[in-house]
Structure formats: C-alpha cells, structure tokens
XYZ file of C-alpha atoms in Angstrom:
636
model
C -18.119 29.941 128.314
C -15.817 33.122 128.775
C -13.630 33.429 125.631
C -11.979 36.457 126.989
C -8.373 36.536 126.251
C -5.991 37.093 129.540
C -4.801 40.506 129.765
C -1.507 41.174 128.686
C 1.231 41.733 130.765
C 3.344 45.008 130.994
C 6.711 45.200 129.936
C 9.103 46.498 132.811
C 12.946 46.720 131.300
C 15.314 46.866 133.926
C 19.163 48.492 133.112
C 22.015 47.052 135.776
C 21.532 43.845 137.587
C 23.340 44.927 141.213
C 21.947 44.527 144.720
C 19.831 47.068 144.706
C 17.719 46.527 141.678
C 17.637 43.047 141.671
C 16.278 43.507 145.670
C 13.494 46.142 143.897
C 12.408 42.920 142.209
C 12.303 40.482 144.754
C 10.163 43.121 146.381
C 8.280 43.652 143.684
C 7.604 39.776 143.810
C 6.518 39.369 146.916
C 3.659 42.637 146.099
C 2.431 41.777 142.410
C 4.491 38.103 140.917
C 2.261 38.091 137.560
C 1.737 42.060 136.904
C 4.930 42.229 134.867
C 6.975 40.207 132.285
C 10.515 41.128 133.044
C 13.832 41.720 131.493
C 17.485 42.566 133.202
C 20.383 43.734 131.160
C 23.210 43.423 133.141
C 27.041 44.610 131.952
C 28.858 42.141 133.977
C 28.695 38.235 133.027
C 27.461 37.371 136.449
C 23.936 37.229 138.172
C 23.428 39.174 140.671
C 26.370 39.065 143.259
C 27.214 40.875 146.989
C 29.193 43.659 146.315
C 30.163 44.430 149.960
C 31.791 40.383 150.208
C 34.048 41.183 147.178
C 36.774 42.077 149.757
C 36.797 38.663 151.136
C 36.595 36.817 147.571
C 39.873 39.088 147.199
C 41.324 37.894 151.033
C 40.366 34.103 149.517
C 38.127 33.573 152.618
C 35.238 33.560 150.152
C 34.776 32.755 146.341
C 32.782 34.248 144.038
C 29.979 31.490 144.091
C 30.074 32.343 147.808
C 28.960 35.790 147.200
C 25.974 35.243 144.746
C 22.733 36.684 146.260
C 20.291 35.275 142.897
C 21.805 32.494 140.914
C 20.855 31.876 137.237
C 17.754 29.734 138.520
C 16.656 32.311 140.519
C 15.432 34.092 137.490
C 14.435 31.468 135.530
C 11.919 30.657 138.413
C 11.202 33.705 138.420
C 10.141 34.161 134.458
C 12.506 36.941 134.240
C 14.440 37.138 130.973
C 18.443 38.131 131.889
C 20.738 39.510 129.388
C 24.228 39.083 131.042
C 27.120 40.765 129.501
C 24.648 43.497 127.889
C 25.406 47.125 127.719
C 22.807 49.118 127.446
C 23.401 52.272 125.228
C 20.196 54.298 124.278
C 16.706 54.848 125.391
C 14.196 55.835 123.093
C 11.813 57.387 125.593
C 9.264 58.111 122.485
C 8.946 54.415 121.613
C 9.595 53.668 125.006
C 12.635 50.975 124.378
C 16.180 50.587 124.944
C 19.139 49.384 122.772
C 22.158 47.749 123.747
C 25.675 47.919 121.958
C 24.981 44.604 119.797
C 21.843 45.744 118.662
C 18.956 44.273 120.443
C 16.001 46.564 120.897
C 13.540 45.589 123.929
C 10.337 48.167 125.012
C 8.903 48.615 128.413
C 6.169 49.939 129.867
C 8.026 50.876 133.097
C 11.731 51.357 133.034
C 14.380 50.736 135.782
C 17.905 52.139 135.703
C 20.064 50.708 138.381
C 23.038 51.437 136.923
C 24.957 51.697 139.872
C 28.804 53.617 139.853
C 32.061 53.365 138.742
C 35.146 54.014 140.865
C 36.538 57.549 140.247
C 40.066 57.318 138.325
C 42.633 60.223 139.724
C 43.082 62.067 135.932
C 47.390 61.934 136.124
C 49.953 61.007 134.008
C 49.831 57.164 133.726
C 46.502 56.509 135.280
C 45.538 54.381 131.797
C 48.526 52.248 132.263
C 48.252 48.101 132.366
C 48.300 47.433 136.242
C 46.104 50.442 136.546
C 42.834 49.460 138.146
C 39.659 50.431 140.256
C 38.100 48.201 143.118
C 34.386 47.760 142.303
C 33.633 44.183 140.684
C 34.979 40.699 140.323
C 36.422 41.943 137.198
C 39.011 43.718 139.203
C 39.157 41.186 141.979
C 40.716 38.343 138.889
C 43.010 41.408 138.126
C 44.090 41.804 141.778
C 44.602 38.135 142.495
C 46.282 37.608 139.111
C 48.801 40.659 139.840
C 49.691 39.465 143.699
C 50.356 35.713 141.659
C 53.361 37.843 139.991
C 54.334 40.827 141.234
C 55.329 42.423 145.194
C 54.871 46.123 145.380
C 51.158 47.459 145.522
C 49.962 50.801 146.193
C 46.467 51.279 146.988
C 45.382 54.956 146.383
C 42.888 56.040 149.015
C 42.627 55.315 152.833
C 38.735 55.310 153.061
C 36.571 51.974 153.883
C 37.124 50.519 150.090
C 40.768 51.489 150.165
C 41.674 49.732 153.143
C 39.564 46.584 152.700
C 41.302 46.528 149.213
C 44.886 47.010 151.032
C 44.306 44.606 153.521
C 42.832 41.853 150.914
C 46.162 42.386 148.986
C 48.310 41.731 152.004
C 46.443 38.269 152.655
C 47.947 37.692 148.868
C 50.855 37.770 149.526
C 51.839 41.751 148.501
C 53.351 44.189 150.287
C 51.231 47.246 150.692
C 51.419 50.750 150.730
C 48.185 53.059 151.215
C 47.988 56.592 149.710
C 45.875 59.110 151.843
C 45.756 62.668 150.979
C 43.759 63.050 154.412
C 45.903 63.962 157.597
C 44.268 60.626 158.959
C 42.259 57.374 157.556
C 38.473 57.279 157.270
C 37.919 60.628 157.726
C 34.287 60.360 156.617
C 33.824 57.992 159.717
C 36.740 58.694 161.888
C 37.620 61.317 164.331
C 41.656 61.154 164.874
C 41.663 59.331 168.127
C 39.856 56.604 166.206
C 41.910 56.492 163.132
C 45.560 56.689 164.975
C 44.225 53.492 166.779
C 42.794 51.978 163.343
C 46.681 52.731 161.799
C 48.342 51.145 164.503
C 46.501 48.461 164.624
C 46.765 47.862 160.648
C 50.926 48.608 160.878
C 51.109 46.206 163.299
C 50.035 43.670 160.272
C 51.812 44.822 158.268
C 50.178 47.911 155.938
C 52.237 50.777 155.541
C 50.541 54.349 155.319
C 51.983 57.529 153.260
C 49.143 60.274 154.604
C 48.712 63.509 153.434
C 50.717 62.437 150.228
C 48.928 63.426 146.432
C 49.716 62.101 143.663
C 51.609 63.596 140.512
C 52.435 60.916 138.397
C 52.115 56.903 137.694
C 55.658 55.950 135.876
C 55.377 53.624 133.070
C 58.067 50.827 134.003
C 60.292 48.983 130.908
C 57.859 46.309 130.147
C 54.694 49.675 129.464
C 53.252 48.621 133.567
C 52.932 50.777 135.637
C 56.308 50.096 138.037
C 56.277 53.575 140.409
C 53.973 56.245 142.143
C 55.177 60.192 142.328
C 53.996 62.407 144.726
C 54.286 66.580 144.097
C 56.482 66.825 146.988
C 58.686 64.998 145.324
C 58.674 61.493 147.076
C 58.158 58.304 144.912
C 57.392 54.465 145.622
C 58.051 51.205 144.008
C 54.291 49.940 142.452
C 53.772 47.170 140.295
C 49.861 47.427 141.177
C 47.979 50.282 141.674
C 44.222 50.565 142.973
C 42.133 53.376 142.719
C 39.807 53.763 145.975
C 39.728 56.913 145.802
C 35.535 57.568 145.528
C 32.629 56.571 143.235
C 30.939 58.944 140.588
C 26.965 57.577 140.080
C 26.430 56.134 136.287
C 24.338 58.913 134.498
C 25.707 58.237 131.139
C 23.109 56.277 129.755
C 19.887 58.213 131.856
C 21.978 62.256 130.487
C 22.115 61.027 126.977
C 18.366 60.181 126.920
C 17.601 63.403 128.093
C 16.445 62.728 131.540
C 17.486 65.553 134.503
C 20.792 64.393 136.321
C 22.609 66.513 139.055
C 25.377 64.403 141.346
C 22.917 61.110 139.840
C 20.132 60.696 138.338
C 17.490 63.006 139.644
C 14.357 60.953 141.459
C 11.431 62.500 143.886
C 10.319 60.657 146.636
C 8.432 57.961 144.554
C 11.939 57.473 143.062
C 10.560 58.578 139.846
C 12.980 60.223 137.474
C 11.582 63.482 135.072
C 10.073 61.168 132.926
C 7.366 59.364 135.265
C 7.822 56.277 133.475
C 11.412 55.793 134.524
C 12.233 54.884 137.830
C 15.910 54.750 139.021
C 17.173 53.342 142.420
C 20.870 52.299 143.607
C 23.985 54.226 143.498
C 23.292 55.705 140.718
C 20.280 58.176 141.778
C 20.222 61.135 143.176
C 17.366 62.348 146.192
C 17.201 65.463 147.901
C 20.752 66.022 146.445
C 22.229 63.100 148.018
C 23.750 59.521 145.945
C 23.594 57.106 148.812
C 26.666 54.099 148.724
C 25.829 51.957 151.666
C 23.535 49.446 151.723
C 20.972 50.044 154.003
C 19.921 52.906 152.265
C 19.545 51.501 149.291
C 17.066 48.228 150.025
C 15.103 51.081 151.625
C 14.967 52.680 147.642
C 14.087 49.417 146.512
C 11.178 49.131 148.834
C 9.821 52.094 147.458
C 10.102 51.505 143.788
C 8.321 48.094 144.153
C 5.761 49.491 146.093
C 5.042 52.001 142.995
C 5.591 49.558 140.374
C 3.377 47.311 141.800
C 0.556 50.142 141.476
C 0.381 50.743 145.648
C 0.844 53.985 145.163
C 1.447 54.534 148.854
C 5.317 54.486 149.833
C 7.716 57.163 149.922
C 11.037 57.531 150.505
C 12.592 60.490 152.691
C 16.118 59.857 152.829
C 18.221 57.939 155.544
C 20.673 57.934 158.598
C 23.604 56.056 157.766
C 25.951 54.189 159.759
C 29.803 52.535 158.825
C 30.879 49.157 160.084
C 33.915 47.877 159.343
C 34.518 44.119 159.081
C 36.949 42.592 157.002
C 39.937 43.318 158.439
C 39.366 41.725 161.944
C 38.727 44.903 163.513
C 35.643 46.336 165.072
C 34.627 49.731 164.272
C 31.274 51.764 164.379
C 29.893 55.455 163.261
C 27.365 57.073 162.972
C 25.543 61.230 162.250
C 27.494 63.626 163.528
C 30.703 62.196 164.759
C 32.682 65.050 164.924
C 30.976 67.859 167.046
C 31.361 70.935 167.137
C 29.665 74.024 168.062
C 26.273 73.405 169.964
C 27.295 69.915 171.011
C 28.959 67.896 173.432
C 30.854 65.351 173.640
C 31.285 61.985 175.889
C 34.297 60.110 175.590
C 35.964 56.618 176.802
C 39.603 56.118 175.893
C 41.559 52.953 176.528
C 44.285 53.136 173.989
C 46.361 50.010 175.680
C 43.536 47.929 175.611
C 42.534 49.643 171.989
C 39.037 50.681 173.020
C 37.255 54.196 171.861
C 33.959 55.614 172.243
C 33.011 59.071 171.558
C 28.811 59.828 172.197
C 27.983 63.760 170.371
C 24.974 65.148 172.218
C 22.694 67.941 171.156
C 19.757 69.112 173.118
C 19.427 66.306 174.867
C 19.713 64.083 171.689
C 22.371 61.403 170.440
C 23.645 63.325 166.972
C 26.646 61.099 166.654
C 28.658 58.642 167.651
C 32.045 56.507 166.746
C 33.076 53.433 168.659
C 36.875 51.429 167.614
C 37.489 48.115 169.332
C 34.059 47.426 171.463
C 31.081 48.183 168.872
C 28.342 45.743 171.118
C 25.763 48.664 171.213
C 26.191 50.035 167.566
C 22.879 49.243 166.423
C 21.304 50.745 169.946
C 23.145 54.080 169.664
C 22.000 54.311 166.006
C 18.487 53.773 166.737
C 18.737 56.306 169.168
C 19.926 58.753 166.953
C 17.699 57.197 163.911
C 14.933 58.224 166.081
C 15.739 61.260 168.061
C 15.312 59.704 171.334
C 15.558 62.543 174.608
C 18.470 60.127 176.440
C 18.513 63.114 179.135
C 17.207 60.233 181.571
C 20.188 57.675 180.134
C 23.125 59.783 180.097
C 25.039 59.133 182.886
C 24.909 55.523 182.158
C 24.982 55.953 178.044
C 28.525 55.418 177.140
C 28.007 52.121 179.026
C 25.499 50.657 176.655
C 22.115 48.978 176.692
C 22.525 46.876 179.017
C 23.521 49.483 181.986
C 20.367 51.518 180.671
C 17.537 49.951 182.295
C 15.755 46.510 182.842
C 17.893 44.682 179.804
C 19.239 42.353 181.975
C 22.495 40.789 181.203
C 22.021 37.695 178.564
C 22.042 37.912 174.580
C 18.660 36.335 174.971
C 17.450 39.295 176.355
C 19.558 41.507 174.319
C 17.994 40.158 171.086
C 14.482 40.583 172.980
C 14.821 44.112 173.335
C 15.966 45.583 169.820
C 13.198 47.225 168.344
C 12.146 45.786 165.048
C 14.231 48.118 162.622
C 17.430 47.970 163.867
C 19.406 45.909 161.616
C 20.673 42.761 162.140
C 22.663 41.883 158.591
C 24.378 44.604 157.229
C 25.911 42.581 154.219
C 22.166 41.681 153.552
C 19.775 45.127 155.119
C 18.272 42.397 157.109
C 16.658 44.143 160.257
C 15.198 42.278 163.199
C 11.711 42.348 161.668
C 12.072 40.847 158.651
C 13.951 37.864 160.616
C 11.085 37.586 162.769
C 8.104 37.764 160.345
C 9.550 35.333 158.299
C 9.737 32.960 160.941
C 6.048 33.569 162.287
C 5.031 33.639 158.584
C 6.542 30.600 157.381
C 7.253 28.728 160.609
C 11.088 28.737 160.510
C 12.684 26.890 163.999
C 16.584 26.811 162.758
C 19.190 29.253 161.653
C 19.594 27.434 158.222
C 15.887 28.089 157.295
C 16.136 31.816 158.654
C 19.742 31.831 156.580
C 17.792 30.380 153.300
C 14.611 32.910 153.646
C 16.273 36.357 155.084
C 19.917 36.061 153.684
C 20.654 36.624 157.418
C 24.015 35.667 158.403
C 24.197 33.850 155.074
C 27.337 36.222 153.917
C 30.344 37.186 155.956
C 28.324 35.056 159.180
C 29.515 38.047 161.605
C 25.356 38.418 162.770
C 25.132 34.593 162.949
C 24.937 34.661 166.871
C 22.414 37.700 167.307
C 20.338 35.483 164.615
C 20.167 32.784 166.615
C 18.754 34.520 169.409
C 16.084 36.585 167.848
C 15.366 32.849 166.467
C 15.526 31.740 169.957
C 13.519 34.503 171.510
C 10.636 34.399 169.052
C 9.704 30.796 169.144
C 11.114 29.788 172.411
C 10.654 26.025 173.596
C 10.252 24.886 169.558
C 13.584 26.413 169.323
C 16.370 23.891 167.342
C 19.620 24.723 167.905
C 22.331 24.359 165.662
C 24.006 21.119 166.482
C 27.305 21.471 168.478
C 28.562 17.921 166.128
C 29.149 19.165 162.927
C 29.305 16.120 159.979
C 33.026 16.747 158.194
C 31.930 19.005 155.513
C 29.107 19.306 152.984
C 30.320 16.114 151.125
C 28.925 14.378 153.647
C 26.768 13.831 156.811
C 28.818 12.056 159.134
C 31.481 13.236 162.027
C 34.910 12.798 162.006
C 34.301 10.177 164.601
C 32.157 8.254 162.707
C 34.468 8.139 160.045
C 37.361 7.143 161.675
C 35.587 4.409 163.761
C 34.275 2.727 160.334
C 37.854 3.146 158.900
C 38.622 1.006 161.840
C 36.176 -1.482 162.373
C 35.770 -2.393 158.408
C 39.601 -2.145 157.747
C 39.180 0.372 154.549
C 42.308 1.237 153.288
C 42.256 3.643 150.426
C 39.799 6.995 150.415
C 37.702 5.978 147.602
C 37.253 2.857 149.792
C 35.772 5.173 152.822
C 33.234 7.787 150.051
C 32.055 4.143 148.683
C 31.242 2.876 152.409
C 29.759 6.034 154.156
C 27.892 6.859 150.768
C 29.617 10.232 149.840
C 27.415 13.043 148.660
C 30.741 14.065 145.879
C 32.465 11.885 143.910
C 35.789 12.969 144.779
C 35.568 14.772 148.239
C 36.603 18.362 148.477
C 39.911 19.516 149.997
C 38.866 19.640 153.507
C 37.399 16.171 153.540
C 40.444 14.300 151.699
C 43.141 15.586 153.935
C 41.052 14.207 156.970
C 40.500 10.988 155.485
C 44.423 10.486 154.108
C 45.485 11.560 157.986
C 42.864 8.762 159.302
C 43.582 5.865 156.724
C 47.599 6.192 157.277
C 47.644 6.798 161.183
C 44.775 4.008 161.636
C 46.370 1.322 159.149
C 50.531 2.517 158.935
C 52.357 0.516 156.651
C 48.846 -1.254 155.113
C 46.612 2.062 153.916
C 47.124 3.901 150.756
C 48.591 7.391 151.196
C 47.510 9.465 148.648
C 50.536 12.525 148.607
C 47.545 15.209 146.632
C 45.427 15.000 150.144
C 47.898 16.029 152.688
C 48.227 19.153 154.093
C 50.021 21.724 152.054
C 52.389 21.969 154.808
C 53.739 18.346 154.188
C 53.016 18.935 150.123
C 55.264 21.928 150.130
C 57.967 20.977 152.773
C 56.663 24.182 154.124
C 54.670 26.037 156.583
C 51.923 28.361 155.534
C 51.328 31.648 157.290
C 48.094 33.531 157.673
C 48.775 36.233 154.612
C 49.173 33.103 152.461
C 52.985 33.124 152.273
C 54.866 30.037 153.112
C 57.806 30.123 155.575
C 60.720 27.895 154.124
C 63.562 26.445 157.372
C 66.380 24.178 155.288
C 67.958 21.019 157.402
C 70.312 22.581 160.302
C 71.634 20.431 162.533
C 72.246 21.950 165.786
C 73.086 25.013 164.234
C 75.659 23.837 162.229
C 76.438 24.918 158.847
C 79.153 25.774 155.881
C 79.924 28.732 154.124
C 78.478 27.117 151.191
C 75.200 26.717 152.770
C 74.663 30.145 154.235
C 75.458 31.265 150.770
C 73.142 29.494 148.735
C 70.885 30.764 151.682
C 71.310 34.724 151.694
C 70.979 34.294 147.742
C 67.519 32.298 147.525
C 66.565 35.286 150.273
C 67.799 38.075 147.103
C 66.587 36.616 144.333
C 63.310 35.703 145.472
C 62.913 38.806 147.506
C 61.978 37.047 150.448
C 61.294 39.874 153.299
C 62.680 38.349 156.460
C 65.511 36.386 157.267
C 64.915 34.755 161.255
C 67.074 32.447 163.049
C 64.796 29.920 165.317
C 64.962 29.008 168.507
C 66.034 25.806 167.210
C 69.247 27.028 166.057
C 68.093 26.819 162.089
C 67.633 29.720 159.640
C 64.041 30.394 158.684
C 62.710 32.156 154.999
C 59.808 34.139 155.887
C 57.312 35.106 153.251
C 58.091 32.870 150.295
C 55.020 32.907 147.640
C 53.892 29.560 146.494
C 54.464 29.680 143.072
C 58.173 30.049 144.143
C 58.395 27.409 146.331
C 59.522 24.567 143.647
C 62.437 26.838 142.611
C 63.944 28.142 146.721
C 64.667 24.449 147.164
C 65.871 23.655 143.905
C 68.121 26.173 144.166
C 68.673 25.690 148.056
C 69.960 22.124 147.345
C 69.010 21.475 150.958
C 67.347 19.356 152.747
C 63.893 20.477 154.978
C 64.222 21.023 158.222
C 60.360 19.705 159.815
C 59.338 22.539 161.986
C-alpha cells in the first residue's frame, strides 16, 4: 500500500481583487485547478465587480449586483480564501509574506500584485474638501448618487472617456452638469476635432454644458465646510456642490516601492510579467511593460493570460504589448478609435464627413498600411479596421472601397450571418468582458452550447451592458447552424416568473382572481412578492379586467399615477397643476412661479393644452411642490 503523503500545495498570495487579477485566476484555473491553494486580499468590500459598467450603476440602468463578474460562491467553489475589506501594507520578500493593516500575516510561494490605480486628485486649494471625489469604484458611485439625492450643481473635472461617462451618469440623476476640459476639445486622446465638435454637440443637445480650455485654481469651501464653487486662473468661477475628479489615473506602486521592488510609471514587469524579484508577478493597471501602464481592458486579460500561463509552470507565453482601441458606449452615442488617429507627416488621410446626419470617418494610411482610424456616429466596421491595423494588413488592393467597410471589400456579402462568418478569430466581440470571437466559438464546440444564455453564462459575452448581444447570436448561429435555438421572440413577464403577459391576463380572466397575491398563488410565482415590473402589470390587469370587483393595490402602479406626475428620461419628474382651459387667478400663478424658485425647478413651459408645466422636479421634492401648490393635478 502507498503511504506517501500528497504533496503539498504552494501558496500563491494575491494583493487587489479587480478584473484583471481575478481573470489571471480563472485562467490559471482552467491550466493547473489543484497546483495552488489561494488567497485574495481585496481593499474594497466587494468580490470582484466590472469596473467599465460602474457608469451605468451610476445612470441607474444597472445595479451593483448587475455588475459582479465572480460572486462570493465563485470563490468558495473555487477553494480560494478572500479577504474583503483587507489592505495590504508590507511584504516581507525574505520570509516571503505579506501583512495587512489589522495584522494578519499570510506567506506565498508566488505573489500577485494587482493593485490596480487610483484616480489622480488635481493638488489645489480645496481639493480635500467633503463633496470632493474621484470616479473609480462603487465607493464613489454611493457618493455620487447620494449627492444628486440633495444637491443641483456638479462639476465634473476632465472631458476624457471617464469624465464624460461620469457627467453624463450625473445628468440621468437628476444634476445639472458642467464639464471642465483644459484641452481645446474633448477626448483628445481618441478624438481628432471634427470628431469631438460633433461629440459636444451632440452631448449639449442633452443637456451637458462644457467650459474647455478652462484650469483650475481653486475649490471654495461653501458655509456648511462643502465644497460650493470652482475657480479658474482666468478668473471665471462656477456654482459646484459636487465635484469629480476624471482627470487621469496614477498605477498603485505604494505597496510593490516600499518593499523594494523596481517601479518606473508602475510596477516594472518583463515580458513574463515578472517583477525584479522573480517571485512576484504583477498584472493590471498597476504594472508597467516596455514603459507603458495599460487602462483598457483588452490589454489587460491579455496580461492575465500570460501570468497564468507562468504560474501554472508553462513556461511558454509572453507578452509584447498591445494595440488599443476606444469605444464609447454609455452615453447613447457611437464612437470608435484606434493607432494613429491623428496623422501627420508620412501619412495620409481618408475622410467621410456628414455633419447633418452626424457621421465621421477618418482612415490614416502609411505605406500602404491602416495606422489609424476614428469613426463618430456609424462604428459597424470598428473591429475590421482594427484588425487591419492590429495586423499590418497591405489594404493597397482595398482602398478605394475602404472607408466603405467590410462589406464593400470583397465576397462578404450583405447579411450579419455572414458578417459574423468572416471576423477572424481575435477580433473582439465583448469589450466590457475581452471576449473575442474565438473564445465564443470554442466554448460552444467545447461544451456544446446552442443558445445565447449558455454562451452568456460560459463567455460573459453580452452578459454586461448587452450592446454585442446581436453579433453573439450570430457567431452562435454561424457555428452550429441547423442546431441553432434562437432566443424566443415571447418573453415570460420577468424573471419572477415563466409565463407571458397573455397568459396571465387570460387566467386573471377565466378564474376570476381578484387580488395579486391571488394571481403569484395561481401561476406558481418564482418570488414571493413579485418585483416592480411584474406588480404594476398585474395591478393594471386585475383592475381593467375586474373594475369595481379587483383589489387595487396603490404601491404597484406606475410612478406616474403614484406621484401625480410624469417621469422624464434623466429621472426628473415633470409636475402640470389642474388648468382648465387656460384659466387661472393671480393667486394661482403665484403659488406657481414660487414652487418654480424655491425648488429651483429649471423650466417653466406652457402646453399645448393651455396648462403650465414644471419641468425637472426631483422626486424627493415632489410631496412638498403640491403641498405647497395647493392645486389640483392636471392628468397629462
């Protein structure tokens, strides 16, 4: 009988528990599962989470259970020990073990710092002041949504990707928003000023105001110690109860300088993403190759690949650097780049300008090569450009018909079927995610997937912000062709429960229920109370099937009918009092124009029904502009 024990396991510590380190592990998984007995310190109280959706979460399209990539399970299933809420503070490379700030001691064998960044704070007057803040994790998203709860005036410092999805996020609050560029035009990094003009239009027409080429002096500290106003050196000022700092990101070297490990601009790596000390291995934001801390995604998963292939013992996987690209998203605009957008000497330039319609393409071309490339308001062929310039393709033979796309390029046909046949296997697909087309496909070969929701579940792939869900769908549809199952067109009500609306409303009728636990008792309900979308459908059906005989239950109408008000798309409510036919009394239009003051509600419109309408009123006020209306609502 072998009475040999089971070798032991090495110890790898990893420091930060962000996307990128926590996708080094999943790699890592998938190469060795049992070489390793893991532990994650993380600073934040939260498993790992999508830092790019955080926009959204602030926006309130998404929460922040939405945006959680590995949930506690995850790493329970996993056998990896988390320490949430853990700082970090000292590595004792000699005894090969780190510290954190309450004391715990922990050694490795191999150590992983993915410590990430922290947004870069402007050093002015007032920059420490309550209201104060940065844009990087949800602890600044509560502080954000909190803020736009109470106050009106936000400046967000810094018209770059972050600064505007932050601006744009705080409008949808409720806020109105002023965005601080010292640049003579937005996105500079990713922009050339045709672009940009048409990005600033286009964000002024909802509502964003800009002050460009504007730097700032001073934050002024307001009565109650906030922060209540923004100087600039020319001498200009502007009302700020909130201010953001998007400004840049500095890399997180603290912990990796003060163990003595080589940092310049990051933490200093080789191609093997080993730090000085060979046992240390750093990926994410907060490393430095060839000179260069990466920020974007892509990027970054291709780090983690690397370091799991090492840590696994493979031995064989470097990592060179990489071509980056921008998309921009959140706001409801399209926008590409890509290399060398700008030109210049040695290149040229092909351009396509539609400002009415709000359509830009500019191609840069050297030697017969794509170099760069930036596309606002039609971004179809982003991912074909970029693998064009990813790979240094001679488009000599393509360029009369390149600013055209992919489809006017050769035998590509015309149909998204064959458009998703015809990407090459690392472009990507899921930016949110670094899902490429390759990983979508082996998965489903590998594991036999036939529907979106197992592709969603195994690749992450359209699992976030859902704006890839349609090219997923045909690379699903394209690589196992007649077993193909489409998503069904007849979607059940919501995720309470399984049946359609018409189901529901045709056993409301034909069995006579009358209340709305009556209907989640009958059709079996998945939750015991129903969820917002759910109730309001089911209150609507119960009183409009059975008036006069159903229970209407007031908590599951609409919040238009709740509030006596209608709700707009930035979240604001627009408030019409009783008017009939236009008539009114001095009295009235008083008690009118001074809800409008106090409440600093920012527009005042007659309708076309000959009734005065408050545009812009926040929730929480609502209770108090009709208490102090004293006037009947006017149902618009």
């Amino acid at each position: 009988m072998d009475m040999s024990t089971p070798a032991k396991k090495m110890k790898l510590v990893m420091v930060g528990n962000g996307m990128a380190g926590v996708r080094a592990l999943e790699e890592l998984l998938k190469l060795a599962p049992d070489l390793y007995e893991v532990t994650v310190f993380g600073a934040e109280p939260h498993p790992n989470y999508n830092r790019i959706l955080l926009s959204p979460v602030l926006a309130g399209e998404q929460t922040v259970d939405d945006i959680v990539l590995n949930p506690l399970d995850w790493y329970s299933e996993n056998n990896i020990t988390l320490h949430v809420g853990q700082k970090v503070v000292k590595i004792d490379r000699n005894a090969r073990a780190v510290e954190t700030e309450d004391g715990m001691r922990v050694g490795y064998d191999r150590l992983l710092l993915a410590t990430g960044s922290n947004p870069f704070i402007l050093p002015v007057p007032g920059a420490d002041l309550p209201g104060v803040i940065g844009f990087r994790d949800i602890a600044d998203v509560d502080a954000m949504v909190q803020a736009s709860s109470q106050y009106q005036h936000a400046v967000v410092i810094g018209g770059g990707l972050l600064g505007l999805e932050a601006a744009n996020g705080l409008m949808k609050r409720g806020m109105q928003v002023s965005v601080v560029h010292i640049g003579p035009w937005l996105m500079e990094r990713q922009l050339d000023e045709p672009a940009a003009r048409l990005l600033q239009k286009s964000l002024e027409e909802k509502g964003m105001k800009f002050l460009l080429q504007k730097q700032t002096a001073e934050l002024v500290r307001g009565e109650s110690g906030r922060v209540c106003a923004i100087k600039f050196k020319d001498g200009d000022s502007a009302p700020a109860d909130l201010v953001v700092m998007a400004v840049g990101i500095r890399p997180n070297t603290e912990l990796a300088e003060s163990s003595g490990l080589h940092c310049n601009r990051g933490i200093v790596v080789n191609d093997t993403m080993q730090t000085f000390d060979p046992r240390i291995y750093s990926v994410g934001e907060c490393a430095a190759h060839r000179g260069i801390a990466y920020g974007l995604v892509a990027p970054l998963f291709e780090q983690a690949k690397v370091v799991a292939n090492h840590l696994a013992q493979h031995g064989i996987s470097r990592y060179q650097g990489s071509v980056t690209s921008t998309k921009l998203k959140v706001t409801g605009i399209d926008l590409f780049s890509a290399g060398d957008f700008m030109g210049g000497e040695g290149t040229e330039s092909i351009l396509y300008s539609d400002p009415i319609g709000g359509v830009y393409k500019k191609l840069v071309i050297r030697d017969n090569k794509l170099v760069g490339g930036v596309m606002y308001g039609d971004t179809v062929d982003g991912a074909w450009y970029f693998s064009l310039l990813r790979d240094g393709k001679n488009i000599n033979e393509l360029r009369d018909h390149l600013m055209f796309g992919q489809d006017h390029c050769g035998n590509l046909g015309h149909s998204g079927i064959n458009k998703a046949a015809s990407m090459t296997d690392d472009m990507e697909v899921c930016g949110c995610n670094g899902v490429c087309k390759g990983d979508i496909v082996k998965a489903i070969r590998e594991k036999g997937l036939f529907t979106l929701e197992d592709v969603r579940k195994h690749t992450k792939a359209s699992g976030s912000c859902g704006s890839c869900t349609g090219l997923v769908e045909q690379i699903l549809a394209v690589t196992v062709g007649g077993d193909y199952s489409a998503t069904p067109k007849t979607k059940s009500m919501c995720g309470c429960t399984e049946h359609t609306h018409e189901e529901v409303r045709a056993a409301i009728r034909q069995n006579k229920l009358l209340t709305i636990p009556q209907v989640q008792e009958f059709m079996q309900w998945s939750t015991p109370n129903g969820c917002a979308s759910c109730r309001t459908a089911l209150n609507y059906y119960l009183i409009s099937t059975w008036p006069g005989e159903a229970e209407d239950d007031p908590q599951s109408r609409f919040i238009n009918e709740r509030a006596h008000a209608n709700i707009q798309k930035d979240g604001t409510y627009s408030v019409i009092p009783r008017m009939w036919g236009g008539n009114t009394t001095p009295s009235e239009l008083r008690r009118i124009a001074t809800v409008a003051e106090k409440y600093n509600i920012p527009t005042v419109h007659v309708t076309g029904g000959q009734r005065i309408d408050l545009l812009g009123v926040k929730k929480a006020d609502l209770p108090k502009v009709w208490a102090d209306l004293d006037m009947p609502s006017g149902h618009a």
